[in-house]
mmCIF file of C-alpha atoms in Angstrom:
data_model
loop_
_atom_site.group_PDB
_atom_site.id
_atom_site.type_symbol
_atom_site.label_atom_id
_atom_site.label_comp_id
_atom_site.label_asym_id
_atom_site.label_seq_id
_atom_site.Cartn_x
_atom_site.Cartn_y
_atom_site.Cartn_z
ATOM 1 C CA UNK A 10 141.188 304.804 -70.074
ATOM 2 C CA UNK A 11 143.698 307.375 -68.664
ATOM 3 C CA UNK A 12 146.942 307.266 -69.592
ATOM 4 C CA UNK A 13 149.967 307.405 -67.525
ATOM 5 C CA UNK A 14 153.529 307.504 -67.704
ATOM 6 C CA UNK A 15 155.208 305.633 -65.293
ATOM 7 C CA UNK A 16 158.136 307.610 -63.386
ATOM 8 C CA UNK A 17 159.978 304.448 -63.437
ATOM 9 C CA UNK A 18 160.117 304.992 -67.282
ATOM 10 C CA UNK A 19 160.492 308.462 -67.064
ATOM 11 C CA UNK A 20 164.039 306.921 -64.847
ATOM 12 C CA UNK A 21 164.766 304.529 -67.749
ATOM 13 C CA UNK A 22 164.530 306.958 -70.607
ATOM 14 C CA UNK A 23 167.448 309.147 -68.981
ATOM 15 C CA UNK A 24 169.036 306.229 -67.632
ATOM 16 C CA UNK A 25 168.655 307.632 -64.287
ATOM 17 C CA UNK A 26 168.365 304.269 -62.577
ATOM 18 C CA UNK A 27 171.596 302.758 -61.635
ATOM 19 C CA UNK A 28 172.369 298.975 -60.794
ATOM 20 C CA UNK A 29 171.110 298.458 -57.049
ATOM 21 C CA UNK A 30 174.331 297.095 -55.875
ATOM 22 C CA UNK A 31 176.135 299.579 -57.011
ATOM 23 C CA UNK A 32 177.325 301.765 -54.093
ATOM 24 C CA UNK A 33 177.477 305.991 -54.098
ATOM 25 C CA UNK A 34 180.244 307.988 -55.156
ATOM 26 C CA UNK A 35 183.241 308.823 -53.134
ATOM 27 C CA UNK A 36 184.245 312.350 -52.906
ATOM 28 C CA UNK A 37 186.691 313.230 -55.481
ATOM 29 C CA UNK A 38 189.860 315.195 -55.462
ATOM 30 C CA UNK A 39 190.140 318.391 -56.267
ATOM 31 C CA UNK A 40 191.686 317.974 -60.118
ATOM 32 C CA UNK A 41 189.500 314.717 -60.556
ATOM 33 C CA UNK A 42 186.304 317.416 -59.893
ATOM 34 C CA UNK A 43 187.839 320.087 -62.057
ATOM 35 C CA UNK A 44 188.048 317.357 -64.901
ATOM 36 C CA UNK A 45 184.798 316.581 -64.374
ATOM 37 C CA UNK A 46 183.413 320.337 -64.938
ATOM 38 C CA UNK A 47 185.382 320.827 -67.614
ATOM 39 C CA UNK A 48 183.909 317.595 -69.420
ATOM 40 C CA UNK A 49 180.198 318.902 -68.096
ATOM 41 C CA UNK A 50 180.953 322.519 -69.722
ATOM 42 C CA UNK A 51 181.831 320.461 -73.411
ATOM 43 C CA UNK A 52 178.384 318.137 -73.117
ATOM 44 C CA UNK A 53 176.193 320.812 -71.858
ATOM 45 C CA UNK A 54 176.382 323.372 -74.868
ATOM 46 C CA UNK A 55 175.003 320.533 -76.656
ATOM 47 C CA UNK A 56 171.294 321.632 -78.281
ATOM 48 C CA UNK A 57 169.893 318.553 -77.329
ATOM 49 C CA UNK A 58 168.205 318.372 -74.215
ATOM 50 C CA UNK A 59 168.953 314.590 -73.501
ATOM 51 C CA UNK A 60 172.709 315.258 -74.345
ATOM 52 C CA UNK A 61 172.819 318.221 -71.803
ATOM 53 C CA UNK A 62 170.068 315.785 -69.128
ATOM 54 C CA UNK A 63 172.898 313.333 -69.385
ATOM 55 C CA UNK A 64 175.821 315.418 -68.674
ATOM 56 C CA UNK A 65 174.542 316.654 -65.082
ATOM 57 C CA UNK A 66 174.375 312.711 -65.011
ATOM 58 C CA UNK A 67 177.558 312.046 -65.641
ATOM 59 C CA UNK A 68 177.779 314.775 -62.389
ATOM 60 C CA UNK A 69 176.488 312.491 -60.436
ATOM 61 C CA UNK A 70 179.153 310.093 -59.858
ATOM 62 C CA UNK A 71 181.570 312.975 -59.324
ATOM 63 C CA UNK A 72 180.932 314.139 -55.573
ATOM 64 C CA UNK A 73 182.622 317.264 -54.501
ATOM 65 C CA UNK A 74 181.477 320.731 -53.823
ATOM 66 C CA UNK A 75 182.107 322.112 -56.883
ATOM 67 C CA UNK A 76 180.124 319.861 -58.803
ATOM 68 C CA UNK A 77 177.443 320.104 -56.416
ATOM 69 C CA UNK A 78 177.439 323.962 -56.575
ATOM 70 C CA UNK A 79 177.088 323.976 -60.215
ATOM 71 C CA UNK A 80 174.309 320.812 -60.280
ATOM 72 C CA UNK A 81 172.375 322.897 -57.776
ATOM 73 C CA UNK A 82 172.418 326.108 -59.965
ATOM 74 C CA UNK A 83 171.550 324.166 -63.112
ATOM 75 C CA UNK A 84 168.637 322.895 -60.705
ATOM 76 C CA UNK A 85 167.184 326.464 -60.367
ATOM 77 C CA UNK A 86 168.356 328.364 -63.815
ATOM 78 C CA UNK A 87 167.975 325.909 -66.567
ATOM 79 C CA UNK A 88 165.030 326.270 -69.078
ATOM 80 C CA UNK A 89 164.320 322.971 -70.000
ATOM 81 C CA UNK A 90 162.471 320.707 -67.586
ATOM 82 C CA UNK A 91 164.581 317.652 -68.494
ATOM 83 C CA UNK A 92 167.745 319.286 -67.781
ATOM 84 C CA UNK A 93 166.829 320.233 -64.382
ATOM 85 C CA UNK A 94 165.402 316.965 -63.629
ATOM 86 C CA UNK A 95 169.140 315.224 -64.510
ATOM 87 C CA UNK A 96 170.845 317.622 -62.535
ATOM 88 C CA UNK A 97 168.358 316.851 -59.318
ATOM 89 C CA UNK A 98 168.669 312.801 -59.758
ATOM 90 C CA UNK A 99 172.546 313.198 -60.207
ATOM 91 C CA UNK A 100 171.917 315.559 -56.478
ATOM 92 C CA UNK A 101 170.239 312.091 -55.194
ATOM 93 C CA UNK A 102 172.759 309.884 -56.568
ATOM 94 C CA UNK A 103 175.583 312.220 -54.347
ATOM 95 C CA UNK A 104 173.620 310.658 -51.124
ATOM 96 C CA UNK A 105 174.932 314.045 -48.944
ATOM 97 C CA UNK A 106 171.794 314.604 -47.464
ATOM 98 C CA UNK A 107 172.696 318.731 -47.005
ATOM 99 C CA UNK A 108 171.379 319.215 -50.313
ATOM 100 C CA UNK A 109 167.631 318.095 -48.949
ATOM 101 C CA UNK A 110 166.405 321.982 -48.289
ATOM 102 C CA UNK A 111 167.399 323.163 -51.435
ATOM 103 C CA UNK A 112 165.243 320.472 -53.385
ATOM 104 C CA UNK A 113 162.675 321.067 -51.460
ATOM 105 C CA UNK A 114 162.632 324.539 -52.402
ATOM 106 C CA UNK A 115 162.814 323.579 -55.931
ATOM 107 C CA UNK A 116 159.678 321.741 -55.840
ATOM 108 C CA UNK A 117 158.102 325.210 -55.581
ATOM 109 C CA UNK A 118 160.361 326.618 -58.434
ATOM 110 C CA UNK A 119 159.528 323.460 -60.866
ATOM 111 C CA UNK A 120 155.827 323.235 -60.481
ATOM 112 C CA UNK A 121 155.094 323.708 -63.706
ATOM 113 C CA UNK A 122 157.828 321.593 -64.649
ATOM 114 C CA UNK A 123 156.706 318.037 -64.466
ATOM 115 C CA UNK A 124 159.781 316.323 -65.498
ATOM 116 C CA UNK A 125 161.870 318.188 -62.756
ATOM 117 C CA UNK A 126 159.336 317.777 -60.606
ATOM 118 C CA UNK A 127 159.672 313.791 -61.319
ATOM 119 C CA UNK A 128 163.547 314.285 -60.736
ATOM 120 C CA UNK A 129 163.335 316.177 -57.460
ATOM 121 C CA UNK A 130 161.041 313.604 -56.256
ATOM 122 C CA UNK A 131 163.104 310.556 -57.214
ATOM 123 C CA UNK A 132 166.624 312.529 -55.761
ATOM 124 C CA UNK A 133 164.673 313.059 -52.171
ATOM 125 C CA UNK A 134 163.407 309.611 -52.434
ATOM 126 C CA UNK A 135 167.129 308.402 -53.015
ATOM 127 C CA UNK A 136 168.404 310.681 -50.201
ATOM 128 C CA UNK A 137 165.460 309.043 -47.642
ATOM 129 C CA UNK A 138 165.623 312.122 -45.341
ATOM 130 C CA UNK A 139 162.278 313.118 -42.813
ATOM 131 C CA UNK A 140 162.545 316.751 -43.606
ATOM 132 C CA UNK A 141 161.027 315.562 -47.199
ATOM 133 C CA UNK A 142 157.936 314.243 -45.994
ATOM 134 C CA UNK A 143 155.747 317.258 -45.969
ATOM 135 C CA UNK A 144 156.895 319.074 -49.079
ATOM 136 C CA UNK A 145 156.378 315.682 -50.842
ATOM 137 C CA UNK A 146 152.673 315.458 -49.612
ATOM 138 C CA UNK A 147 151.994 319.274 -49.908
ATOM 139 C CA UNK A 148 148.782 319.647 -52.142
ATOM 140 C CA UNK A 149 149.762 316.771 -53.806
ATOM 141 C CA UNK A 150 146.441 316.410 -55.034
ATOM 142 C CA UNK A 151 146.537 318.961 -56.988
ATOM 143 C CA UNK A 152 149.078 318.298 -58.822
ATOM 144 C CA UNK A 153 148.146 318.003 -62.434
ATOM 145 C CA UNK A 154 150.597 315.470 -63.927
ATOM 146 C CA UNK A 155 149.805 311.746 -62.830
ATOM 147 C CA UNK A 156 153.963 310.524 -63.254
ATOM 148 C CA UNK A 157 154.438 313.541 -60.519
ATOM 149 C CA UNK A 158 152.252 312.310 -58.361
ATOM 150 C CA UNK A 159 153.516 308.431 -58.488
ATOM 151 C CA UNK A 160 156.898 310.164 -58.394
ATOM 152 C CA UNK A 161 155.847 311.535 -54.882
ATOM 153 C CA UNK A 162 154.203 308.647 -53.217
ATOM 154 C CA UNK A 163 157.161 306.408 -54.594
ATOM 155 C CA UNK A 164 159.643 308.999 -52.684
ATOM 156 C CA UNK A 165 157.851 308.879 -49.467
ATOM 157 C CA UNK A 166 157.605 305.433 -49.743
ATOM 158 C CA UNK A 167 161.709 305.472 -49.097
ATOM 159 C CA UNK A 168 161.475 307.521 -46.456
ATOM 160 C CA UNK A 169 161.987 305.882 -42.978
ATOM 161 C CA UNK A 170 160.032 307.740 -40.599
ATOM 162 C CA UNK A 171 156.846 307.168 -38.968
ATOM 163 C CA UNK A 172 156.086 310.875 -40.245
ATOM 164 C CA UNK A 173 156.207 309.229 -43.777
ATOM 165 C CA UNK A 174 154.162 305.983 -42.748
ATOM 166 C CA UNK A 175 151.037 308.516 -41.733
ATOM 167 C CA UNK A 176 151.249 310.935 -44.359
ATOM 168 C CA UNK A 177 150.429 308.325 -46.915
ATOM 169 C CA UNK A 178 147.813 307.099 -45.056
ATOM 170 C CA UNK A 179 146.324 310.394 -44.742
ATOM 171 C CA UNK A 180 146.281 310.318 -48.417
ATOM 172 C CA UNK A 181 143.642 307.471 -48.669
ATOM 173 C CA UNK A 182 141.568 309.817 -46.931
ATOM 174 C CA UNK A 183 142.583 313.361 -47.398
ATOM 175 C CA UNK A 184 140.640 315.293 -50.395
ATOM 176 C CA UNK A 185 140.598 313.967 -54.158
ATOM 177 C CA UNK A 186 137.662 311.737 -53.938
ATOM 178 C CA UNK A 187 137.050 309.147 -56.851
ATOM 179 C CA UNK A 188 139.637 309.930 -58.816
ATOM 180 C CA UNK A 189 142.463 309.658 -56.564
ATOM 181 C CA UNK A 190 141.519 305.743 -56.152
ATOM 182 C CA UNK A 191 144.392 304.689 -58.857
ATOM 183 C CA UNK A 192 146.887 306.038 -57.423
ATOM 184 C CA UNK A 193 145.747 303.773 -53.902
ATOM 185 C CA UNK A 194 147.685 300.810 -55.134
ATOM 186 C CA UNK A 195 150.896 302.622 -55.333
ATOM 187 C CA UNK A 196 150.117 304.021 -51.739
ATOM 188 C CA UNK A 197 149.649 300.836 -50.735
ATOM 189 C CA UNK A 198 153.125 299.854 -52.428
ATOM 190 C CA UNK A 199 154.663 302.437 -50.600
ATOM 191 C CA UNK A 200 153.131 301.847 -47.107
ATOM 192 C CA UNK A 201 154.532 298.260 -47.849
ATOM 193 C CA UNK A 202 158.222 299.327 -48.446
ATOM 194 C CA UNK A 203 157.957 301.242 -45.447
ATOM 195 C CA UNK A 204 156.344 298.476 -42.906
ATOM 196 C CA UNK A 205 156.875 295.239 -44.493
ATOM 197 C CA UNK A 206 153.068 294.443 -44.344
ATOM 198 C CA UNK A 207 151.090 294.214 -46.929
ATOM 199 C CA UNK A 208 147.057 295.601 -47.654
ATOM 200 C CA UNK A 209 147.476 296.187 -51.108
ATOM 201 C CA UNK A 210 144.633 298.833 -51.635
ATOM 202 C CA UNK A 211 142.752 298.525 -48.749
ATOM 203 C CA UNK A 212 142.926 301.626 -46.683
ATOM 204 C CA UNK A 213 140.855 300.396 -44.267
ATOM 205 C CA UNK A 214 143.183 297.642 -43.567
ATOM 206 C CA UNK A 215 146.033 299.931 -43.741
ATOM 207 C CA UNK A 216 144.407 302.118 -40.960
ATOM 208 C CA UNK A 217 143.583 299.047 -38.802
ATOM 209 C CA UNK A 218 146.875 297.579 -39.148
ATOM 210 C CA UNK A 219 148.457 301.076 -37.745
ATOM 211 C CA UNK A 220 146.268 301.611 -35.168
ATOM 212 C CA UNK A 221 147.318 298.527 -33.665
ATOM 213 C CA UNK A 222 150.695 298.559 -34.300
ATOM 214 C CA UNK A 223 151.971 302.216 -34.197
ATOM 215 C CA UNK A 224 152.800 302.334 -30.535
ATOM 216 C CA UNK A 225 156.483 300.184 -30.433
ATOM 217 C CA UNK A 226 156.448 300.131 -34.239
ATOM 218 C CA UNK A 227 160.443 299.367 -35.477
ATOM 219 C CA UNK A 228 161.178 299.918 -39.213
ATOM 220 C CA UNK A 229 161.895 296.278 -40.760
ATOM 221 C CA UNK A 230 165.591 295.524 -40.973
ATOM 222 C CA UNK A 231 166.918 295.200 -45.012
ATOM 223 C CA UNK A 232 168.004 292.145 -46.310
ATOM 224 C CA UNK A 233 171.458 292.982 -46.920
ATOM 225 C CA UNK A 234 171.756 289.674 -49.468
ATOM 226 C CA UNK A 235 168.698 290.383 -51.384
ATOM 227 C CA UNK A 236 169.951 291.866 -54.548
ATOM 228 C CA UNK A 237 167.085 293.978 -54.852
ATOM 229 C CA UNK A 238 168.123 295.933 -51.601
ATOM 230 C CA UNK A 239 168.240 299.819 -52.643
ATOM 231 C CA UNK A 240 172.017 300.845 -51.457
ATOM 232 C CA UNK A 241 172.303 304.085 -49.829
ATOM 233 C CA UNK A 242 175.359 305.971 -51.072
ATOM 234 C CA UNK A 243 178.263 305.659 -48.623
ATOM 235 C CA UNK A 244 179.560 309.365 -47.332
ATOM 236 C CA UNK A 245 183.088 309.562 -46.041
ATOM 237 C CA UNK A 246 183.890 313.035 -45.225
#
């Protein structure tokens, strides 16, 4: 039986997930963010890659420029997988979409990185922005790691644009064969956040369901009570 590691897990282990009612981080002043960096500089010369995972964290509820010039370089330079993948969630957890290019461009940098990989995904999944849909579906089928590849139909699936909504239908269909069938459900999942129906893992009824319903389709509005509601980080700028 194959063995995988959930990304949600992978989340947990760093403590990468925070509580959904929780809203995003307001931009800090100028000495609050130098504070920050200094703490950040301490933590990271820490051996231990958790220790130094959690300090771009702890980054991640500090929005300012600084902070975000020095997660984004830790993104690209770092040697350890984990590390990179902190400092890309704590990216996601700033909620300033302007960031989106540069972890797309990552993706490419961290393929062999499956941990980062896992990170970028869950940052542009936090961040909900179109221009992620087609890096995130990018021969994702040959990617090698199965937590990387729930990691990227979980992101799409947070993605509200119709651009997202076909892409993972394509991917009941497009190349893989038999062995891309157990990753359906969580396509399924996904196509479920995004429309509010639910198929489970019947592409079929997936494809029926759009065909008939793409032309006028309107995301589903959130339920702003339901404690479950992911919160998009507020931006005042």
């Amino acid at each position: 039986m194959r063995k995988l590691v959930p990304v949600v897990l992978l989340a947990a282990a760093f403590a990468w997930a925070e509580d959904p009612k929780e809203e995003g981080p307001q931009p800090v002043t100028d000495e609050e963010a130098k504070a920050a960096l200094q703490q950040f500089e301490e933590a990271s010369q820490a051996e231990a890659v958790e220790a130094r995972a959690k300090a771009c964290l702890a980054l991640g509820k500090v929005y300012h420029a600084t902070t975000q010039k020095t997660l984004l370089n830790v993104l690209v330079k770092d040697k350890e997988s984990k590390v990179r993948a902190g400092a890309a969630v704590a990216l996601g957890q700033h909620g300033d979409t302007d960031v989106v290019p540069s972890l797309c461009k990552a993706m490419d940098q961290c393929r062999d990185m499956p941990e980062a990989m896992a990170g970028i995904c869950i940052a542009l999944g936090q961040l909900g922005d179109k221009r992620a849909v087609k890096p995130l579906t990018s021969d994702l089928w040959k990617t090698k790691t199965p937590y990387v590849i729930e990691a990227r139909i979980g992101a799409l699936g947070k993605i509200k644009d119709v651009s997202a909504i076909e892409e993972l239908l394509d991917l009941f269909y497009v190349a893989g064969g038999e062995a891309v069938k157990v990753y359906y459900a969580g396509i399924g999942k996904a196509l479920t956040n995004l429309t509010g129906q639910n198929f489970g893992s019947d592409r079929d009824g997936w494809k029926k369901w759009w065909r008939d319903h793409k032309d006028g389709f309107e995301f589903p509005e959130e339920n702003e009570d339901d404690p479950k509601r992911p919160r998009r980080p507020r931006r005042e700028k």
